[in-house]
């Protein structure tokens, strides 16, 4: 029997099973908690602080993660079902059900169960099952008894099973879960599948009978940010005669003198405020934490011990609309993060959370936006520990007309029947996370229409936690109605250069009334699959967008910073299909670094050398530097300089945060380059710059004495020499093939190329319009010298008039010149294409990069080589053991849907990616080598078709139209004529 739920919020939301004890027990629970509801909403319960020790319970917190059982067809009395049967299957917790092959259905309940061992000797204690995330509506049963229900998939909550436990025995826990389409988070909607399941860890807690119900700690600063102020508010669940004592210890474990405080409750509540002179402060750059130890003592016995890590810091917004942390202006450089597990979907665990925080720090971020729901508590703990500012967002998303049809009928922003859910989940988020130093602002929802429920959310936050500012998007929906439900103005996808924003005058803070944050900016290339499939270098080109986005805004007062969309790819690989919005992260779901990762690290570097404006005076190299740290002097940064084979320390000047100065480096006339590296306190690389002092120009081709031997036959002209061989069709004027003694390298006629998007203005994908063949209308031949044969032609490329001159040298050199008329405004590539042998399978290059250094495996390394094929084939459920650049597949988002495909590619990503501003480029194989020389103003790429045919494209003009989303895309073609020259040699 399937169990269906009524999804109308105005009616009963219970299962269609009438059990009288449900409501009886629920009313008892609510009655017990009534006195403690001042900070909660919608009848929600405070989350009991996790204990470090409980008298009589040697292991007060136990994990219930691991193997559970799931039943998609539960009986009407599933809560008493304890027998093994074919209907009960093994499922991993935490983790999505569908990601593990279980086909759940919207608005239809399914059931999990687990046997729980309750320790002997725990009678008289309070027993809780803590669910840290169940998507999205749950009903809990213990030993066949209904315990409670819960709305919302991303907040932690407790099921108090004390009344039903059987100590010393196996107990049965059942939880009925429904992925309801009316959930205000819309998380299943934008995930493209029902997310339902136990997606975060489950714990079994044993507490005293009268435990601490909540502990709120505010660790601020006073006396010009030199002294700490510790405000504590704690409450017992029930009135009692217990005393509370607490002490504070520093990071070494040393107790701060005078911190032991013994408090007598007023009723069942304690409050205290204490000052601590000379504390060390918490910032993202110096995440110093103290340990607060709190003990509850009754009748001389310590009933419960709670440990809380805290950081002393202040959050302010000044009259210039700047965000201040501990009195200093802070600029936020970060990314938007989703929970993404490669095998378990919208799920997370402690290991994954720690990896994400460390990756963010490695990418020079100091900020994470938790889109579009609260993160796990583990994630926030790691943000506290390693230093990341957090904009924590409640689980309300797309409360507007963008939802897909199934969800569109639920309009919630003004509906009072949903107010409880808005405020309830919000209060649970704040209740759990308000003590975290990392959380510096709350977000009350993502990309929604203004409504009364958002207004009530804002007013609730200002009542219970007025010290943190509030953001919300889209703010213009409120401003247009003369409403305010935010402290910080949110801008989504501002233009890379600050011009033309959705916020108009607010974008560059001209006449701004609020501080501004671009908490979604620099969208990683994802939707425009036609472009990225054709040219994976779009991933590297995106870096200029982020760099420009940040540089244009860093010095703007009141512009707080922004967050890349996004940090992790949104690719749900299920057992038999794949969905999601696509590869929009700087890392993939396996946390492999993509090309975008290095771009983020460089663009967000807190130490910025202006390498384009250095000067040399004698033996001193002077480079402008910008200290983009918020709380760290440049003098505190470890630096080295490498000249030749010698690396020595570099003493940096004492430059305050946000200030500019000059770095001086000793050099000598023999130095070809200088490599400067900056490292953090942990020894990790912050940034590096390689300044080339002696530019190595493009090498000229070596000329050989050779002459052409010309053989003319019916319709053919054959040119032969000791170094080259060229076959020309004398009827069409086309080169049919060209090569050396080793084999044919060019397999068709070189011709002008115009590749372009069908629609350059789209936010998502557009069809690619690839250049057709060069159709010659008139041509002529001329042998100017014994070693030179010239082909001149005129014709059309698609609808564009073109002409071309090719000079063939007997030593294997070729010079190709073209002119194209009527070039449209928006193009991807304008240049010359050479059909080349499919046997060529390696490339090598040397180029001038946007950055002065790149990692070795980066698809846009300054120097490198790559093979056409490799072992880069992904398998479902198996972590790839190769770099993303070596992949032989690409994610393609089906046009008009959220269905993803992992499409085979005929060559690796690094082989197909354009190499911009090259000096040397070569493609080689058994048939020989084609070498191309340039002055750094051209780009080269290999295009490989599914049939194995290849084209070498040399571009004189290239752009990335359809990166869109405010990104830098290129320069519009101003004229209608483009000309170019290509120099190459066959060897």
PDB file of N, CA, C and O in Angstrom, residues 67-116:
ATOM      1  N   UNK A  67      24.460   1.788   7.128  1.00  0.00           N
ATOM      2  CA  UNK A  67      23.390   1.051   6.455  1.00  0.00           C
ATOM      3  C   UNK A  67      22.075   1.170   7.215  1.00  0.00           C
ATOM      4  O   UNK A  67      22.001   0.843   8.403  1.00  0.00           O
ATOM      5  N   UNK A  68      21.074   1.653   6.515  1.00  0.00           N
ATOM      6  CA  UNK A  68      19.696   1.624   6.971  1.00  0.00           C
ATOM      7  C   UNK A  68      18.925   0.739   5.988  1.00  0.00           C
ATOM      8  O   UNK A  68      19.499   0.181   5.062  1.00  0.00           O
ATOM      9  N   UNK A  69      17.601   0.669   6.199  1.00  0.00           N
ATOM     10  CA  UNK A  69      16.738  -0.010   5.245  1.00  0.00           C
ATOM     11  C   UNK A  69      15.680   0.976   4.747  1.00  0.00           C
ATOM     12  O   UNK A  69      15.254   1.869   5.478  1.00  0.00           O
ATOM     13  N   UNK A  70      15.281   0.785   3.495  1.00  0.00           N
ATOM     14  CA  UNK A  70      14.277   1.653   2.886  1.00  0.00           C
ATOM     15  C   UNK A  70      13.191   0.786   2.268  1.00  0.00           C
ATOM     16  O   UNK A  70      13.459  -0.302   1.746  1.00  0.00           O
ATOM     17  N   UNK A  71      11.969   1.291   2.340  1.00  0.00           N
ATOM     18  CA  UNK A  71      10.813   0.599   1.760  1.00  0.00           C
ATOM     19  C   UNK A  71      10.007   1.620   0.966  1.00  0.00           C
ATOM     20  O   UNK A  71       9.495   2.593   1.528  1.00  0.00           O
ATOM     21  N   UNK A  72       9.918   1.402  -0.350  1.00  0.00           N
ATOM     22  CA  UNK A  72       9.162   2.311  -1.201  1.00  0.00           C
ATOM     23  C   UNK A  72       7.683   1.960  -1.256  1.00  0.00           C
ATOM     24  O   UNK A  72       6.888   2.737  -1.787  1.00  0.00           O
ATOM     25  N   UNK A  73       7.299   0.812  -0.712  1.00  0.00           N
ATOM     26  CA  UNK A  73       5.901   0.374  -0.721  1.00  0.00           C
ATOM     27  C   UNK A  73       5.495  -0.058   0.683  1.00  0.00           C
ATOM     28  O   UNK A  73       5.141  -1.221   0.917  1.00  0.00           O
ATOM     29  N   UNK A  74       5.534   0.844   1.640  1.00  0.00           N
ATOM     30  CA  UNK A  74       5.281   0.452   3.033  1.00  0.00           C
ATOM     31  C   UNK A  74       3.807   0.140   3.281  1.00  0.00           C
ATOM     32  O   UNK A  74       2.921   0.675   2.618  1.00  0.00           O
ATOM     33  N   UNK A  75       3.581  -0.726   4.234  1.00  0.00           N
ATOM     34  CA  UNK A  75       2.213  -1.037   4.648  1.00  0.00           C
ATOM     35  C   UNK A  75       1.665   0.096   5.504  1.00  0.00           C
ATOM     36  O   UNK A  75       2.394   1.005   5.909  1.00  0.00           O
ATOM     37  N   UNK A  76       0.399   0.000   5.822  1.00  0.00           N
ATOM     38  CA  UNK A  76      -0.226   1.058   6.626  1.00  0.00           C
ATOM     39  C   UNK A  76       0.284   1.051   8.064  1.00  0.00           C
ATOM     40  O   UNK A  76       0.134   2.026   8.781  1.00  0.00           O
ATOM     41  N   UNK A  77       0.884  -0.078   8.493  1.00  0.00           N
ATOM     42  CA  UNK A  77       1.421  -0.172   9.849  1.00  0.00           C
ATOM     43  C   UNK A  77       2.943  -0.403   9.809  1.00  0.00           C
ATOM     44  O   UNK A  77       3.494  -1.198  10.555  1.00  0.00           O
ATOM     45  N   UNK A  78       3.583   0.343   8.919  1.00  0.00           N
ATOM     46  CA  UNK A  78       5.024   0.194   8.739  1.00  0.00           C
ATOM     47  C   UNK A  78       5.797   0.425  10.015  1.00  0.00           C
ATOM     48  O   UNK A  78       6.889  -0.108  10.212  1.00  0.00           O
ATOM     49  N   UNK A  79       5.265   1.247  10.926  1.00  0.00           N
ATOM     50  CA  UNK A  79       5.980   1.627  12.142  1.00  0.00           C
ATOM     51  C   UNK A  79       6.144   0.451  13.097  1.00  0.00           C
ATOM     52  O   UNK A  79       6.906   0.533  14.052  1.00  0.00           O
ATOM     53  N   UNK A  80       5.420  -0.643  12.835  1.00  0.00           N
ATOM     54  CA  UNK A  80       5.601  -1.857  13.623  1.00  0.00           C
ATOM     55  C   UNK A  80       6.312  -2.951  12.825  1.00  0.00           C
ATOM     56  O   UNK A  80       6.447  -4.076  13.304  1.00  0.00           O
ATOM     57  N   UNK A  81       6.742  -2.622  11.631  1.00  0.00           N
ATOM     58  CA  UNK A  81       7.350  -3.606  10.743  1.00  0.00           C
ATOM     59  C   UNK A  81       8.828  -3.781  11.117  1.00  0.00           C
ATOM     60  O   UNK A  81       9.623  -2.866  10.965  1.00  0.00           O
ATOM     61  N   UNK A  82       9.164  -4.968  11.606  1.00  0.00           N
ATOM     62  CA  UNK A  82      10.549  -5.229  12.021  1.00  0.00           C
ATOM     63  C   UNK A  82      11.121  -6.478  11.358  1.00  0.00           C
ATOM     64  O   UNK A  82      12.252  -6.846  11.629  1.00  0.00           O
ATOM     65  N   UNK A  83      10.314  -7.109  10.532  1.00  0.00           N
ATOM     66  CA  UNK A  83      10.748  -8.351   9.891  1.00  0.00           C
ATOM     67  C   UNK A  83      11.467  -8.049   8.587  1.00  0.00           C
ATOM     68  O   UNK A  83      11.213  -7.050   7.915  1.00  0.00           O
ATOM     69  N   UNK A  84      12.374  -8.935   8.237  1.00  0.00           N
ATOM     70  CA  UNK A  84      13.040  -8.825   6.947  1.00  0.00           C
ATOM     71  C   UNK A  84      12.084  -9.251   5.847  1.00  0.00           C
ATOM     72  O   UNK A  84      11.292 -10.167   6.012  1.00  0.00           O
ATOM     73  N   UNK A  85      12.131  -8.507   4.733  1.00  0.00           N
ATOM     74  CA  UNK A  85      11.309  -8.871   3.583  1.00  0.00           C
ATOM     75  C   UNK A  85      11.925  -8.255   2.343  1.00  0.00           C
ATOM     76  O   UNK A  85      12.810  -7.398   2.429  1.00  0.00           O
ATOM     77  N   UNK A  86      11.408  -8.686   1.194  1.00  0.00           N
ATOM     78  CA  UNK A  86      11.939  -8.178  -0.075  1.00  0.00           C
ATOM     79  C   UNK A  86      11.647  -6.703  -0.256  1.00  0.00           C
ATOM     80  O   UNK A  86      12.294  -6.034  -1.080  1.00  0.00           O
ATOM     81  N   UNK A  87      10.662  -6.176   0.484  1.00  0.00           N
ATOM     82  CA  UNK A  87      10.324  -4.756   0.347  1.00  0.00           C
ATOM     83  C   UNK A  87      11.350  -3.845   1.020  1.00  0.00           C
ATOM     84  O   UNK A  87      11.388  -2.647   0.741  1.00  0.00           O
ATOM     85  N   UNK A  88      12.138  -4.395   1.917  1.00  0.00           N
ATOM     86  CA  UNK A  88      13.130  -3.594   2.635  1.00  0.00           C
ATOM     87  C   UNK A  88      14.504  -3.795   2.003  1.00  0.00           C
ATOM     88  O   UNK A  88      15.021  -4.907   1.950  1.00  0.00           O
ATOM     89  N   UNK A  89      15.088  -2.701   1.505  1.00  0.00           N
ATOM     90  CA  UNK A  89      16.372  -2.729   0.827  1.00  0.00           C
ATOM     91  C   UNK A  89      17.398  -1.922   1.634  1.00  0.00           C
ATOM     92  O   UNK A  89      17.042  -0.988   2.355  1.00  0.00           O
ATOM     93  N   UNK A  90      18.654  -2.262   1.468  1.00  0.00           N
ATOM     94  CA  UNK A  90      19.731  -1.529   2.147  1.00  0.00           C
ATOM     95  C   UNK A  90      19.967  -0.198   1.445  1.00  0.00           C
ATOM     96  O   UNK A  90      20.034  -0.120   0.218  1.00  0.00           O
ATOM     97  N   UNK A  91      20.112   0.874   2.234  1.00  0.00           N
ATOM     98  CA  UNK A  91      20.415   2.202   1.714  1.00  0.00           C
ATOM     99  C   UNK A  91      21.438   2.865   2.624  1.00  0.00           C
ATOM    100  O   UNK A  91      21.444   2.648   3.844  1.00  0.00           O
ATOM    101  N   UNK A  92      22.320   3.655   2.025  1.00  0.00           N
ATOM    102  CA  UNK A  92      23.336   4.375   2.788  1.00  0.00           C
ATOM    103  C   UNK A  92      22.750   5.656   3.367  1.00  0.00           C
ATOM    104  O   UNK A  92      22.027   6.386   2.688  1.00  0.00           O
ATOM    105  N   UNK A  93      23.084   5.928   4.598  1.00  0.00           N
ATOM    106  CA  UNK A  93      22.735   7.182   5.262  1.00  0.00           C
ATOM    107  C   UNK A  93      24.025   7.794   5.784  1.00  0.00           C
ATOM    108  O   UNK A  93      24.805   7.116   6.464  1.00  0.00           O
ATOM    109  N   UNK A  94      24.301   9.085   5.456  1.00  0.00           N
ATOM    110  CA  UNK A  94      23.443   9.980   4.664  1.00  0.00           C
ATOM    111  C   UNK A  94      23.586   9.739   3.170  1.00  0.00           C
ATOM    112  O   UNK A  94      24.574   9.187   2.715  1.00  0.00           O
ATOM    113  N   UNK A  95      22.577  10.209   2.435  1.00  0.00           N
ATOM    114  CA  UNK A  95      22.617  10.101   0.990  1.00  0.00           C
ATOM    115  C   UNK A  95      21.219  10.137   0.408  1.00  0.00           C
ATOM    116  O   UNK A  95      20.255   9.671   1.026  1.00  0.00           O
ATOM    117  N   UNK A  96      21.114  10.691  -0.791  1.00  0.00           N
ATOM    118  CA  UNK A  96      19.826  10.715  -1.481  1.00  0.00           C
ATOM    119  C   UNK A  96      19.369   9.303  -1.825  1.00  0.00           C
ATOM    120  O   UNK A  96      20.185   8.426  -2.131  1.00  0.00           O
ATOM    121  N   UNK A  97      18.056   9.116  -1.841  1.00  0.00           N
ATOM    122  CA  UNK A  97      17.506   7.814  -2.236  1.00  0.00           C
ATOM    123  C   UNK A  97      17.682   7.570  -3.734  1.00  0.00           C
ATOM    124  O   UNK A  97      18.150   6.511  -4.155  1.00  0.00           O
ATOM    125  N   UNK A  98      17.323   8.557  -4.559  1.00  0.00           N
ATOM    126  CA  UNK A  98      17.385   8.347  -5.999  1.00  0.00           C
ATOM    127  C   UNK A  98      18.813   8.140  -6.488  1.00  0.00           C
ATOM    128  O   UNK A  98      19.046   7.403  -7.447  1.00  0.00           O
ATOM    129  N   UNK A  99      19.772   8.776  -5.851  1.00  0.00           N
ATOM    130  CA  UNK A  99      21.161   8.593  -6.249  1.00  0.00           C
ATOM    131  C   UNK A  99      21.634   7.165  -5.987  1.00  0.00           C
ATOM    132  O   UNK A  99      22.639   6.726  -6.529  1.00  0.00           O
ATOM    133  N   UNK A 100      20.893   6.448  -5.146  1.00  0.00           N
ATOM    134  CA  UNK A 100      21.248   5.065  -4.835  1.00  0.00           C
ATOM    135  C   UNK A 100      20.320   4.069  -5.533  1.00  0.00           C
ATOM    136  O   UNK A 100      20.296   2.891  -5.183  1.00  0.00           O
ATOM    137  N   UNK A 101      19.552   4.576  -6.510  1.00  0.00           N
ATOM    138  CA  UNK A 101      18.755   3.679  -7.335  1.00  0.00           C
ATOM    139  C   UNK A 101      17.329   3.481  -6.888  1.00  0.00           C
ATOM    140  O   UNK A 101      16.617   2.645  -7.462  1.00  0.00           O
ATOM    141  N   UNK A 102      16.867   4.244  -5.889  1.00  0.00           N
ATOM    142  CA  UNK A 102      15.504   4.092  -5.393  1.00  0.00           C
ATOM    143  C   UNK A 102      14.610   5.164  -6.008  1.00  0.00           C
ATOM    144  O   UNK A 102      14.808   6.355  -5.779  1.00  0.00           O
ATOM    145  N   UNK A 103      13.638   4.746  -6.791  1.00  0.00           N
ATOM    146  CA  UNK A 103      12.802   5.655  -7.578  1.00  0.00           C
ATOM    147  C   UNK A 103      11.689   6.230  -6.714  1.00  0.00           C
ATOM    148  O   UNK A 103      10.543   5.762  -6.733  1.00  0.00           O
ATOM    149  N   UNK A 104      12.005   7.235  -5.947  1.00  0.00           N
ATOM    150  CA  UNK A 104      10.973   7.886  -5.142  1.00  0.00           C
ATOM    151  C   UNK A 104      10.145   8.809  -6.030  1.00  0.00           C
ATOM    152  O   UNK A 104      10.584   9.213  -7.117  1.00  0.00           O
ATOM    153  N   UNK A 105       8.956   9.160  -5.542  1.00  0.00           N
ATOM    154  CA  UNK A 105       8.014   9.952  -6.313  1.00  0.00           C
ATOM    155  C   UNK A 105       7.564  11.128  -5.465  1.00  0.00           C
ATOM    156  O   UNK A 105       7.345  10.991  -4.256  1.00  0.00           O
ATOM    157  N   UNK A 106       7.413  12.294  -6.088  1.00  0.00           N
ATOM    158  CA  UNK A 106       6.911  13.461  -5.369  1.00  0.00           C
ATOM    159  C   UNK A 106       5.592  13.154  -4.665  1.00  0.00           C
ATOM    160  O   UNK A 106       4.715  12.461  -5.213  1.00  0.00           O
ATOM    161  N   UNK A 107       5.453  13.685  -3.450  1.00  0.00           N
ATOM    162  CA  UNK A 107       4.205  13.628  -2.688  1.00  0.00           C
ATOM    163  C   UNK A 107       3.760  12.210  -2.356  1.00  0.00           C
ATOM    164  O   UNK A 107       2.575  11.973  -2.080  1.00  0.00           O
ATOM    165  N   UNK A 108       4.669  11.276  -2.378  1.00  0.00           N
ATOM    166  CA  UNK A 108       4.379   9.901  -2.002  1.00  0.00           C
ATOM    167  C   UNK A 108       5.407   9.454  -0.971  1.00  0.00           C
ATOM    168  O   UNK A 108       6.615   9.527  -1.220  1.00  0.00           O
ATOM    169  N   UNK A 109       4.934   8.991   0.182  1.00  0.00           N
ATOM    170  CA  UNK A 109       5.831   8.688   1.291  1.00  0.00           C
ATOM    171  C   UNK A 109       6.577   7.378   1.071  1.00  0.00           C
ATOM    172  O   UNK A 109       6.081   6.440   0.448  1.00  0.00           O
ATOM    173  N   UNK A 110       7.783   7.326   1.581  1.00  0.00           N
ATOM    174  CA  UNK A 110       8.591   6.117   1.657  1.00  0.00           C
ATOM    175  C   UNK A 110       9.193   6.088   3.050  1.00  0.00           C
ATOM    176  O   UNK A 110       9.187   7.103   3.762  1.00  0.00           O
ATOM    177  N   UNK A 111       9.675   4.942   3.468  1.00  0.00           N
ATOM    178  CA  UNK A 111      10.037   4.771   4.873  1.00  0.00           C
ATOM    179  C   UNK A 111      11.450   4.219   5.012  1.00  0.00           C
ATOM    180  O   UNK A 111      11.858   3.318   4.271  1.00  0.00           O
ATOM    181  N   UNK A 112      12.186   4.789   5.970  1.00  0.00           N
ATOM    182  CA  UNK A 112      13.471   4.248   6.406  1.00  0.00           C
ATOM    183  C   UNK A 112      13.271   3.576   7.769  1.00  0.00           C
ATOM    184  O   UNK A 112      12.412   3.985   8.558  1.00  0.00           O
ATOM    185  N   UNK A 113      14.097   2.580   8.060  1.00  0.00           N
ATOM    186  CA  UNK A 113      14.097   2.008   9.405  1.00  0.00           C
ATOM    187  C   UNK A 113      15.506   1.609   9.806  1.00  0.00           C
ATOM    188  O   UNK A 113      16.363   1.347   8.952  1.00  0.00           O
ATOM    189  N   UNK A 114      15.715   1.572  11.136  1.00  0.00           N
ATOM    190  CA  UNK A 114      17.032   1.155  11.663  1.00  0.00           C
ATOM    191  C   UNK A 114      16.851   0.638  13.088  1.00  0.00           C
ATOM    192  O   UNK A 114      16.070   1.188  13.870  1.00  0.00           O
ATOM    193  N   UNK A 115      17.601  -0.400  13.368  1.00  0.00           N
ATOM    194  CA  UNK A 115      17.645  -0.945  14.726  1.00  0.00           C
ATOM    195  C   UNK A 115      18.629  -0.107  15.542  1.00  0.00           C
ATOM    196  O   UNK A 115      19.766   0.117  15.112  1.00  0.00           O
ATOM    197  N   UNK A 116      18.211   0.383  16.711  1.00  0.00           N
ATOM    198  CA  UNK A 116      19.035   1.242  17.560  1.00  0.00           C
ATOM    199  C   UNK A 116      19.229   0.564  18.907  1.00  0.00           C
ATOM    200  O   UNK A 116      18.252   0.224  19.589  1.00  0.00           O
TER     201      UNK A 116
END
